[in-house]
Amino acid sequence: MDTSYLTPDQLRTLFSSAMSDMYRSEVPQYQTLLDLVDEVNQRVLADNPTLKQTLEQRGELERLSLERHGAIRVGRADELAMLRRLFAVMGMFPVGYYDLSSAGVPVHSTAFRPVDEDALQKNPFRIFTSLLRLELIQDQALREQASHILQQRDIFTPALKQLIELAEQQGGLNAAQGQALVTEALETFRWHDTATVDAATYQALLEQHRLIADVVCFRGPHINHLTPRTLDIDAVQQRMPEYGITPKAVIEGPPRQQCPVLLRQTSFKALQEAVRFTDGSHGQHTARFGEIEQRGMALTLKGRDLYDQLLHSSLNQTAGVDLDNASHQQQLSQIFKAFPDQEDALREQQLAYFRYRLTDKGRAAIPLSNIPTLQQLIDDGLVLAEPIIYEDFLPVSAAGIFQSNLGDDDKALQAGQANQQAFEAALGTAVLDPFQRYADLEQESLQRTVEQLAP
Ligand code: OOG
Ligand code: NI
């Protein structure tokens, strides 16, 4: 018997590529999006030899076309808890709490993702995972009905649950078991074109909120999008129509900057797909789409506060106005003039996180008996500060992605309250604090660098 275990990174890579294959065949337009992203990425690389070289050195070139994240929505606490166990086997852990109810979307969420730098480097695949908040359904009878429907289903195959337990007991899975885990996991995330309810029930839930119908009326939490990385999100947004793809109205997140920060995202609008109800009637369901992302620097709490403040003043200025993307970006750029756009300034004002390392000159200077200030080390060219990439999500952007894919006619539910405690109780553990992760990374790199200089 094979007793050598696959690493969680290997399992995650098997999983993400199997999900990608499945989604491409389920949603052909997603393949079209991948083709467009690839064309734009190749053009950016051809125009930017320095960027190409940097990506090559970091080993990122061959991973460029791999998906960076996907998203699912579940309806029950125990479903979320089992997902936590499944994703842990693949080296993905819950980071961050996202309250979408403040934007009228009746879910709260976390991102299951690799945490260590090394694991992120190998494969950063994440799953943005939302839990429906049934308590936000006002109609009591409908709330109870939704809960009852959800109780009837089991989104995990018996074999999957056994393999998760086996992995936990053994501390890993061999190649055959790992392959089986991935195959079984796909059963959870695949699309079902038959609903578990009749057309009238579907309609009633849809009218409460489209998301509720999406979560409650199907046998499983179909993957609702996958998201590759683009090197030029503005170009992809602009060119989608050429490829017969309808983009959402605006790119979410910060405007284009010299020093990109956080996360910019856009998607194509969810497709209308044929579904069959238990009464034999046919209908259409809108849930699945494709998305792209471009990541920048991770911001400190102070930087994030400034980002949130500027974003909200932009949202307030344009409330009730339907801006196209070009006008939106222009307006956003205007407001973001207040956001420093130089690495030095971002570092000196402690707005972003950095990773420190010795330069060649720094290594040649070892041992240094008198260690000057960090700024001096940087000014003298002994130490290099590189931005740390943001690996998480943004609640306002996520709400924008949700909303644009639920149909424009959708009413927001009454805004609810964040309830991280209830989410963590369902999950069975606390979520990790993303800010703490970046702060630790920065601190560790600084300490390592200084120790190297003065051994
Ligand atoms: C998740 C939407 C959020 C993102 O990238 O911010 C998201 C969903 O629609 O289920 O994926
Ligand atoms: Ni997404």
Short mmCIF file of C-alpha atoms and ligand atoms in Angstrom, two decimals:
data_model
loop_
_atom_site.label_atom_id
_atom_site.label_comp_id
_atom_site.label_asym_id
_atom_site.label_seq_id
_atom_site.Cartn_x
_atom_site.Cartn_y
_atom_site.Cartn_z
CA MET A 1 0.00 0.00 0.00
CA ASP A 2 1.13 3.51 -0.83
CA THR A 3 1.74 5.29 2.44
CA SER A 4 3.33 8.47 1.21
CA TYR A 5 0.92 11.33 1.46
CA LEU A 6 0.28 14.13 -0.95
CA THR A 7 0.95 17.53 0.54
CA PRO A 8 -2.04 19.82 1.15
CA ASP A 9 -0.59 22.05 -1.61
CA GLN A 10 -0.68 19.15 -4.06
CA LEU A 11 -4.24 18.31 -3.08
CA ARG A 12 -5.29 21.93 -3.51
CA THR A 13 -3.74 22.02 -6.95
CA LEU A 14 -5.52 18.82 -7.99
CA PHE A 15 -8.74 20.31 -6.67
CA SER A 16 -8.43 23.70 -8.34
CA SER A 17 -7.57 22.24 -11.71
CA ALA A 18 -10.42 19.72 -11.52
CA MET A 19 -12.81 22.55 -10.62
CA SER A 20 -11.50 24.56 -13.55
CA ASP A 21 -12.05 21.72 -16.00
CA MET A 22 -15.53 21.12 -14.68
CA TYR A 23 -16.51 24.79 -14.79
CA ARG A 24 -15.21 25.25 -18.33
CA SER A 25 -17.35 22.43 -19.55
CA GLU A 26 -20.37 23.56 -17.52
CA VAL A 27 -20.12 27.25 -18.51
CA PRO A 28 -18.60 27.58 -22.01
CA GLN A 29 -18.59 31.37 -21.75
CA TYR A 30 -16.09 30.98 -18.94
CA GLN A 31 -13.65 29.41 -21.41
CA THR A 32 -14.15 32.44 -23.65
CA LEU A 33 -13.27 34.70 -20.72
CA LEU A 34 -10.11 32.65 -20.11
CA ASP A 35 -9.13 33.07 -23.75
CA LEU A 36 -9.58 36.84 -23.53
CA VAL A 37 -7.63 37.04 -20.26
CA ASP A 38 -4.83 35.03 -21.79
CA GLU A 39 -4.67 37.25 -24.85
CA VAL A 40 -4.54 40.41 -22.74
CA ASN A 41 -1.93 38.91 -20.40
CA GLN A 42 0.30 37.93 -23.35
CA ARG A 43 0.05 41.43 -24.76
CA VAL A 44 0.93 43.04 -21.42
CA LEU A 45 3.95 40.73 -21.11
CA ALA A 46 5.08 41.52 -24.64
CA ASP A 47 4.85 45.25 -23.94
CA ASN A 48 6.55 44.93 -20.54
CA PRO A 49 9.79 42.94 -20.64
CA THR A 50 10.64 44.00 -17.08
CA LEU A 51 7.34 42.72 -15.74
CA LYS A 52 7.81 39.52 -17.70
CA GLN A 53 11.24 39.05 -16.19
CA THR A 54 10.00 39.69 -12.66
CA LEU A 55 7.17 37.19 -13.04
CA GLU A 56 9.57 34.69 -14.54
CA GLN A 57 12.01 35.06 -11.63
CA ARG A 58 9.23 34.53 -9.13
CA GLY A 59 8.10 31.43 -10.99
CA GLU A 60 4.73 33.07 -11.65
CA LEU A 61 4.71 32.88 -15.40
CA GLU A 62 3.61 29.29 -15.69
CA ARG A 63 0.99 29.81 -12.98
CA LEU A 64 -0.39 32.96 -14.54
CA SER A 65 -3.37 31.26 -16.09
CA LEU A 66 -4.37 29.31 -12.98
CA GLU A 67 -7.56 30.36 -11.25
CA ARG A 68 -7.07 32.42 -8.13
CA HIS A 69 -10.45 31.88 -6.50
CA GLY A 70 -13.97 30.57 -6.72
CA ALA A 71 -17.14 31.07 -4.68
CA ILE A 72 -19.94 28.99 -3.17
CA ARG A 73 -22.94 29.64 -0.94
CA VAL A 74 -24.33 27.22 1.64
CA GLY A 75 -27.47 27.14 3.71
CA ARG A 76 -26.74 25.27 6.94
CA ALA A 77 -24.25 25.60 9.76
CA ASP A 78 -23.21 21.95 9.52
CA GLU A 79 -22.56 22.35 5.78
CA LEU A 80 -20.15 25.17 6.54
CA ALA A 81 -18.47 23.14 9.28
CA MET A 82 -17.93 20.16 6.95
CA LEU A 83 -16.52 22.46 4.27
CA ARG A 84 -14.05 23.74 6.84
CA ARG A 85 -12.83 20.17 7.36
CA LEU A 86 -12.69 19.44 3.63
CA PHE A 87 -10.74 22.60 2.83
CA ALA A 88 -8.36 22.05 5.74
CA VAL A 89 -7.25 18.81 4.08
CA MET A 90 -6.29 20.94 1.06
CA GLY A 91 -4.42 23.49 3.16
CA MET A 92 -7.17 26.14 3.03
CA PHE A 93 -8.20 27.87 6.24
CA PRO A 94 -10.88 30.44 7.01
CA VAL A 95 -9.44 33.95 6.89
CA GLY A 96 -11.55 37.04 7.56
CA TYR A 97 -15.22 37.67 8.27
CA TYR A 98 -17.30 39.48 5.65
CA ASP A 99 -20.67 40.92 6.55
CA LEU A 100 -22.64 41.31 3.33
CA SER A 101 -25.93 42.03 5.09
CA SER A 102 -24.99 45.68 5.46
CA ALA A 103 -25.26 45.81 1.66
CA GLY A 104 -28.62 44.02 1.73
CA VAL A 105 -27.26 40.59 0.74
CA PRO A 106 -28.47 38.02 3.32
CA VAL A 107 -25.19 36.16 3.84
CA HIS A 108 -21.98 36.35 5.80
CA SER A 109 -18.76 34.88 4.54
CA THR A 110 -15.16 33.90 4.92
CA ALA A 111 -12.40 32.99 2.48
CA PHE A 112 -10.84 29.56 2.79
CA ARG A 113 -7.30 30.06 1.63
CA PRO A 114 -3.69 29.02 2.07
CA VAL A 115 -2.05 31.04 4.80
CA ASP A 116 1.72 30.47 4.65
CA GLU A 117 3.74 32.38 2.11
CA ASP A 118 5.12 29.18 0.73
CA ALA A 119 1.67 27.64 0.26
CA LEU A 120 0.36 30.84 -1.35
CA GLN A 121 3.30 30.78 -3.68
CA LYS A 122 2.64 27.18 -4.70
CA ASN A 123 -1.05 27.70 -5.37
CA PRO A 124 -3.09 30.60 -3.97
CA PHE A 125 -6.50 29.06 -4.74
CA ARG A 126 -9.22 30.29 -2.38
CA ILE A 127 -12.92 29.65 -2.01
CA PHE A 128 -15.05 32.61 -0.95
CA THR A 129 -17.72 30.83 1.10
CA SER A 130 -21.00 32.37 2.18
CA LEU A 131 -23.55 31.15 4.68
CA LEU A 132 -27.17 32.13 4.12
CA ARG A 133 -28.74 34.03 7.02
CA LEU A 134 -32.25 32.65 7.11
CA GLU A 135 -33.04 34.89 10.07
CA LEU A 136 -33.05 37.81 7.64
CA ILE A 137 -36.12 36.40 5.85
CA GLN A 138 -38.94 38.42 7.30
CA ASP A 139 -41.84 36.16 6.36
CA GLN A 140 -41.90 33.56 9.12
CA ALA A 141 -43.72 30.85 7.18
CA LEU A 142 -41.32 31.17 4.28
CA ARG A 143 -38.33 31.17 6.64
CA GLU A 144 -39.50 27.91 8.17
CA GLN A 145 -40.18 26.42 4.79
CA ALA A 146 -36.68 27.34 3.57
CA SER A 147 -35.13 25.83 6.66
CA HIS A 148 -37.18 22.66 6.23
CA ILE A 149 -36.12 22.29 2.58
CA LEU A 150 -32.47 22.74 3.50
CA GLN A 151 -32.75 20.05 6.19
CA GLN A 152 -33.65 17.47 3.54
CA ARG A 153 -30.40 17.61 1.64
CA ASP A 154 -26.92 16.26 2.12
CA ILE A 155 -24.44 18.13 -0.06
CA PHE A 156 -21.61 15.68 0.62
CA THR A 157 -21.36 12.13 -0.71
CA PRO A 158 -20.82 9.41 1.93
CA ALA A 159 -17.44 8.63 0.32
CA LEU A 160 -16.34 12.25 0.66
CA LYS A 161 -17.17 12.31 4.36
CA GLN A 162 -15.23 9.07 4.87
CA LEU A 163 -12.21 10.44 3.04
CA ILE A 164 -12.24 13.62 5.11
CA GLU A 165 -12.27 11.54 8.27
CA LEU A 166 -9.53 9.32 6.94
CA ALA A 167 -7.37 12.33 6.11
CA GLU A 168 -7.90 13.71 9.61
CA GLN A 169 -7.03 10.40 11.23
CA GLN A 170 -4.01 9.57 9.08
CA GLY A 171 -2.79 13.13 8.81
CA GLY A 172 -2.97 13.03 5.01
CA LEU A 173 -4.05 11.12 1.91
CA ASN A 174 -2.03 9.09 -0.56
CA ALA A 175 -2.29 9.72 -4.29
CA ALA A 176 -5.24 7.41 -4.90
CA GLN A 177 -7.13 8.66 -1.86
CA GLY A 178 -6.37 12.26 -2.79
CA GLN A 179 -7.69 11.72 -6.29
CA ALA A 180 -10.81 10.14 -4.84
CA LEU A 181 -11.29 13.09 -2.49
CA VAL A 182 -11.18 15.51 -5.40
CA THR A 183 -13.56 13.41 -7.50
CA GLU A 184 -16.03 13.18 -4.63
CA ALA A 185 -15.69 16.88 -3.80
CA LEU A 186 -16.66 17.77 -7.38
CA GLU A 187 -20.02 16.13 -6.68
CA THR A 188 -20.65 18.80 -4.05
CA PHE A 189 -19.80 21.69 -6.37
CA ARG A 190 -21.28 20.60 -9.68
CA TRP A 191 -24.34 22.14 -11.27
CA HIS A 192 -27.77 20.51 -10.96
CA ASP A 193 -30.32 21.47 -13.56
CA THR A 194 -33.15 20.01 -11.51
CA ALA A 195 -34.36 21.96 -8.51
CA THR A 196 -35.46 20.26 -5.29
CA VAL A 197 -38.68 22.30 -5.11
CA ASP A 198 -41.73 23.04 -7.25
CA ALA A 199 -41.95 26.18 -9.34
CA ALA A 200 -44.21 28.00 -6.87
CA THR A 201 -41.80 27.51 -3.97
CA TYR A 202 -38.89 28.61 -6.11
CA GLN A 203 -40.81 31.73 -7.09
CA ALA A 204 -41.74 32.59 -3.51
CA LEU A 205 -38.13 32.27 -2.35
CA LEU A 206 -36.88 34.18 -5.36
CA GLU A 207 -39.18 37.03 -4.51
CA GLN A 208 -37.76 37.25 -0.99
CA HIS A 209 -34.27 37.45 -2.45
CA ARG A 210 -32.77 35.76 -5.49
CA LEU A 211 -29.90 34.52 -3.41
CA ILE A 212 -32.23 32.64 -1.10
CA ALA A 213 -33.67 30.72 -4.05
CA ASP A 214 -30.16 29.99 -5.28
CA VAL A 215 -29.05 28.50 -1.97
CA VAL A 216 -32.23 26.74 -0.92
CA CYS A 217 -33.65 25.20 -4.11
CA PHE A 218 -30.79 22.99 -5.27
CA ARG A 219 -29.13 19.80 -4.14
CA GLY A 220 -25.75 21.39 -3.71
CA PRO A 221 -23.78 24.62 -3.57
CA HIS A 222 -22.81 24.80 -7.24
CA ILE A 223 -19.59 26.72 -7.76
CA ASN A 224 -20.93 30.07 -8.94
CA HIS A 225 -17.76 31.49 -10.47
CA LEU A 226 -14.04 30.99 -10.90
CA THR A 227 -11.60 33.84 -11.19
CA PRO A 228 -8.32 33.93 -13.08
CA ARG A 229 -5.72 36.64 -12.67
CA THR A 230 -5.37 39.37 -15.24
CA LEU A 231 -2.44 41.72 -15.71
CA ASP A 232 -4.72 44.45 -17.09
CA ILE A 233 -8.25 44.42 -15.79
CA ASP A 234 -9.20 47.64 -17.57
CA ALA A 235 -8.34 46.10 -20.92
CA VAL A 236 -10.32 42.93 -20.22
CA GLN A 237 -13.36 44.91 -19.05
CA GLN A 238 -13.23 46.99 -22.19
CA ARG A 239 -12.82 44.08 -24.55
CA MET A 240 -15.42 41.69 -23.14
CA PRO A 241 -18.15 42.80 -25.57
CA GLU A 242 -15.81 42.03 -28.51
CA TYR A 243 -15.82 38.46 -27.28
CA GLY A 244 -19.59 38.36 -26.93
CA ILE A 245 -19.43 38.67 -23.14
CA THR A 246 -21.49 41.20 -21.17
CA PRO A 247 -19.41 42.72 -18.37
CA LYS A 248 -20.90 44.00 -15.15
CA ALA A 249 -21.25 47.78 -15.23
CA VAL A 250 -18.14 48.75 -13.29
CA ILE A 251 -14.84 47.37 -12.03
CA GLU A 252 -15.00 47.01 -8.25
CA GLY A 253 -12.30 48.24 -5.89
CA PRO A 254 -9.71 51.00 -6.15
CA PRO A 255 -8.94 52.84 -9.40
CA ARG A 256 -5.91 52.06 -11.54
CA GLN A 257 -2.78 53.34 -9.77
CA GLN A 258 1.00 53.36 -10.19
CA CYS A 259 1.18 51.32 -6.98
CA PRO A 260 -1.83 49.01 -7.20
CA VAL A 261 -3.46 48.38 -3.83
CA LEU A 262 -5.84 45.71 -2.56
CA LEU A 263 -8.00 44.08 -5.20
CA ARG A 264 -9.74 45.10 -8.40
CA GLN A 265 -12.43 42.78 -9.76
CA THR A 266 -15.00 42.56 -12.48
CA SER A 267 -17.19 39.80 -13.86
CA PHE A 268 -19.43 38.91 -16.73
CA LYS A 269 -23.08 38.79 -15.93
CA ALA A 270 -24.56 35.53 -14.78
CA LEU A 271 -26.18 33.38 -17.42
CA GLN A 272 -29.81 32.34 -17.52
CA GLU A 273 -29.82 28.58 -17.34
CA ALA A 274 -32.66 26.15 -17.87
CA VAL A 275 -33.89 24.34 -14.77
CA ARG A 276 -36.64 21.82 -14.13
CA PHE A 277 -38.83 21.86 -11.04
CA THR A 278 -40.30 18.93 -9.13
CA ASP A 279 -43.75 19.61 -10.62
CA GLY A 280 -42.26 18.98 -14.06
CA SER A 281 -42.35 22.61 -15.15
CA HIS A 282 -39.38 24.41 -16.64
CA GLY A 283 -37.79 27.73 -15.73
CA GLN A 284 -34.61 29.75 -15.76
CA HIS A 285 -32.10 30.26 -13.01
CA THR A 286 -29.43 32.96 -12.90
CA ALA A 287 -26.43 32.18 -10.74
CA ARG A 288 -23.26 31.35 -12.56
CA PHE A 289 -20.74 33.76 -14.01
CA GLY A 290 -17.04 34.35 -14.59
CA GLU A 291 -14.84 36.87 -12.85
CA ILE A 292 -11.33 38.29 -13.11
CA GLU A 293 -9.08 39.83 -10.51
CA GLN A 294 -5.97 41.95 -10.26
CA ARG A 295 -4.25 42.19 -6.90
CA GLY A 296 -2.10 44.88 -5.36
CA MET A 297 -0.53 45.75 -2.03
CA ALA A 298 -1.99 44.69 1.31
CA LEU A 299 -2.95 47.75 3.35
CA THR A 300 -2.52 48.24 7.08
CA LEU A 301 -5.57 49.13 9.17
CA LYS A 302 -4.64 52.77 8.69
CA GLY A 303 -4.36 52.33 4.92
CA ARG A 304 -7.60 50.39 4.81
CA ASP A 305 -9.40 53.11 6.77
CA LEU A 306 -8.26 55.65 4.23
CA TYR A 307 -9.35 53.36 1.39
CA ASP A 308 -12.78 52.83 2.96
CA GLN A 309 -13.20 56.52 3.60
CA LEU A 310 -12.39 57.46 -0.01
CA LEU A 311 -14.51 54.63 -1.41
CA HIS A 312 -17.49 55.76 0.64
CA SER A 313 -17.16 59.33 -0.40
CA SER A 314 -17.16 58.14 -3.99
CA LEU A 315 -20.22 55.96 -3.36
CA ASN A 316 -22.01 58.88 -1.71
CA GLN A 317 -21.21 61.21 -4.58
CA THR A 318 -22.67 58.85 -7.13
CA ALA A 319 -25.56 57.39 -5.12
CA GLY A 320 -28.54 56.90 -7.40
CA VAL A 321 -26.55 57.67 -10.57
CA ASP A 322 -25.82 54.90 -13.06
CA LEU A 323 -22.25 55.58 -14.14
CA ASP A 324 -20.57 53.61 -16.89
CA ASN A 325 -17.18 52.16 -16.06
CA ALA A 326 -15.17 54.94 -17.72
CA SER A 327 -16.98 57.67 -15.75
CA HIS A 328 -16.85 55.63 -12.57
CA GLN A 329 -13.09 55.10 -12.90
CA GLN A 330 -12.55 58.77 -13.65
CA GLN A 331 -14.53 59.87 -10.63
CA LEU A 332 -12.76 57.31 -8.44
CA SER A 333 -9.32 58.40 -9.67
CA GLN A 334 -10.18 61.97 -8.80
CA ILE A 335 -11.10 61.04 -5.24
CA PHE A 336 -8.13 58.67 -4.86
CA LYS A 337 -5.69 61.50 -5.52
CA ALA A 338 -5.77 61.67 -1.73
CA PHE A 339 -4.27 58.16 -1.58
CA PRO A 340 -0.44 58.16 -1.76
CA ASP A 341 0.72 56.44 -4.94
CA GLN A 342 4.41 55.86 -4.27
CA GLU A 343 5.89 52.90 -2.47
CA ASP A 344 8.09 55.06 -0.26
CA ALA A 345 5.18 57.21 0.84
CA LEU A 346 2.97 54.19 1.48
CA ARG A 347 5.70 52.66 3.61
CA GLU A 348 6.72 55.80 5.45
CA GLN A 349 3.11 56.60 6.31
CA GLN A 350 2.52 52.96 7.32
CA LEU A 351 -0.36 52.58 4.92
CA ALA A 352 0.81 49.29 3.39
CA TYR A 353 2.68 46.16 4.49
CA PHE A 354 6.16 45.35 3.25
CA ARG A 355 8.49 42.40 3.20
CA TYR A 356 12.13 43.23 3.91
CA ARG A 357 15.21 41.47 2.61
CA LEU A 358 18.92 42.07 2.16
CA THR A 359 20.26 43.29 -1.15
CA ASP A 360 23.57 42.00 -2.57
CA LYS A 361 25.16 45.06 -1.08
CA GLY A 362 23.52 44.22 2.24
CA ARG A 363 24.89 40.67 2.16
CA ALA A 364 28.35 41.99 1.38
CA ALA A 365 28.14 44.23 4.44
CA ILE A 366 27.64 41.34 6.90
CA PRO A 367 28.47 41.54 9.80
CA LEU A 368 27.36 45.05 10.55
CA SER A 369 28.26 45.99 14.10
CA ASN A 370 26.18 49.15 14.28
CA ILE A 371 22.72 48.65 12.87
CA PRO A 372 21.26 52.01 11.84
CA THR A 373 17.53 52.68 11.46
CA LEU A 374 15.55 50.71 8.92
CA GLN A 375 15.13 53.84 6.83
CA GLN A 376 18.90 54.29 6.81
CA LEU A 377 19.43 50.67 5.74
CA ILE A 378 17.01 51.21 2.88
CA ASP A 379 18.54 54.57 1.90
CA ASP A 380 22.01 52.95 1.92
CA GLY A 381 20.77 50.21 -0.38
CA LEU A 382 21.42 47.38 2.09
CA VAL A 383 17.80 46.44 2.58
CA LEU A 384 14.99 46.21 0.06
CA ALA A 385 11.32 46.73 0.94
CA GLU A 386 8.84 44.91 -1.31
CA PRO A 387 5.08 45.27 -1.01
CA ILE A 388 3.16 42.29 0.35
CA ILE A 389 0.33 41.25 -1.96
CA TYR A 390 -3.24 41.37 -0.66
CA GLU A 391 -4.64 37.83 -0.51
CA ASP A 392 -8.13 38.57 0.81
CA PHE A 393 -11.39 40.12 -0.36
CA LEU A 394 -13.31 43.38 0.06
CA PRO A 395 -16.85 43.44 1.42
CA VAL A 396 -18.11 46.35 -0.68
CA SER A 397 -16.65 44.78 -3.84
CA ALA A 398 -18.06 41.37 -2.93
CA ALA A 399 -21.51 42.91 -2.45
CA GLY A 400 -21.15 44.56 -5.88
CA ILE A 401 -20.25 41.21 -7.45
CA PHE A 402 -23.18 39.49 -5.73
CA GLN A 403 -25.64 42.17 -6.75
CA SER A 404 -24.63 42.42 -10.38
CA ASN A 405 -25.16 38.70 -10.70
CA LEU A 406 -28.51 38.45 -9.04
CA GLY A 407 -30.31 40.51 -11.65
CA ASP A 408 -30.80 44.25 -11.69
CA ASP A 409 -34.38 44.10 -10.50
CA ASP A 410 -33.44 42.64 -7.17
CA LYS A 411 -34.48 44.40 -4.00
CA ALA A 412 -32.00 44.46 -1.19
CA LEU A 413 -33.24 42.94 2.04
CA GLN A 414 -33.37 45.20 5.03
CA ALA A 415 -29.80 45.71 6.21
CA GLY A 416 -28.88 43.31 9.01
CA GLN A 417 -26.19 43.36 11.64
CA ALA A 418 -22.83 41.67 11.39
CA ASN A 419 -22.75 38.53 13.50
CA GLN A 420 -19.26 37.11 13.46
CA GLN A 421 -19.95 35.11 16.59
CA ALA A 422 -22.83 33.20 15.00
CA PHE A 423 -20.72 32.63 11.88
CA GLU A 424 -17.82 31.24 13.88
CA ALA A 425 -20.16 29.05 15.92
CA ALA A 426 -21.44 27.56 12.65
CA LEU A 427 -17.93 27.19 11.28
CA GLY A 428 -16.74 25.52 14.46
CA THR A 429 -13.70 27.76 14.83
CA ALA A 430 -12.65 31.40 14.83
CA VAL A 431 -11.63 32.92 11.52
CA LEU A 432 -8.05 34.16 11.20
CA ASP A 433 -7.48 37.88 11.25
CA PRO A 434 -6.07 38.93 7.86
CA PHE A 435 -4.42 42.09 9.19
CA GLN A 436 -2.57 40.08 11.80
CA ARG A 437 -1.24 37.75 9.08
CA TYR A 438 0.24 40.61 7.06
CA ALA A 439 1.64 42.29 10.17
CA ASP A 440 3.30 39.01 11.20
CA LEU A 441 4.77 38.51 7.72
CA GLU A 442 6.22 42.00 7.78
CA GLN A 443 7.58 41.63 11.29
CA GLU A 444 9.15 38.23 10.60
CA SER A 445 10.88 39.46 7.46
CA LEU A 446 12.23 42.48 9.29
CA GLN A 447 13.56 40.43 12.15
CA ARG A 448 15.16 37.92 9.81
CA THR A 449 16.84 40.69 7.84
CA VAL A 450 18.27 42.43 10.88
CA GLU A 451 19.50 39.12 12.34
CA GLN A 452 21.30 38.34 9.09
CA LEU A 453 23.06 41.69 9.19
CA ALA A 454 24.30 41.30 12.75
CA PRO A 455 24.92 37.62 13.30
C1 OOG B 1 -19.44 35.67 -3.96
C2 OOG B 1 -19.20 37.08 -4.38
C3 OOG B 1 -17.92 37.60 -3.77
C4 OOG B 1 -15.63 38.17 -4.65
O1 OOG B 1 -14.73 37.89 -5.45
O2 OOG B 1 -15.63 39.24 -4.00
C5 OOG B 1 -16.71 37.20 -4.51
C6 OOG B 1 -20.70 35.07 -4.52
O3 OOG B 1 -21.29 35.62 -5.46
O4 OOG B 1 -21.08 34.01 -4.01
O5 OOG B 1 -16.53 36.14 -5.01
NI NI B 2 -15.19 36.29 -6.67
#
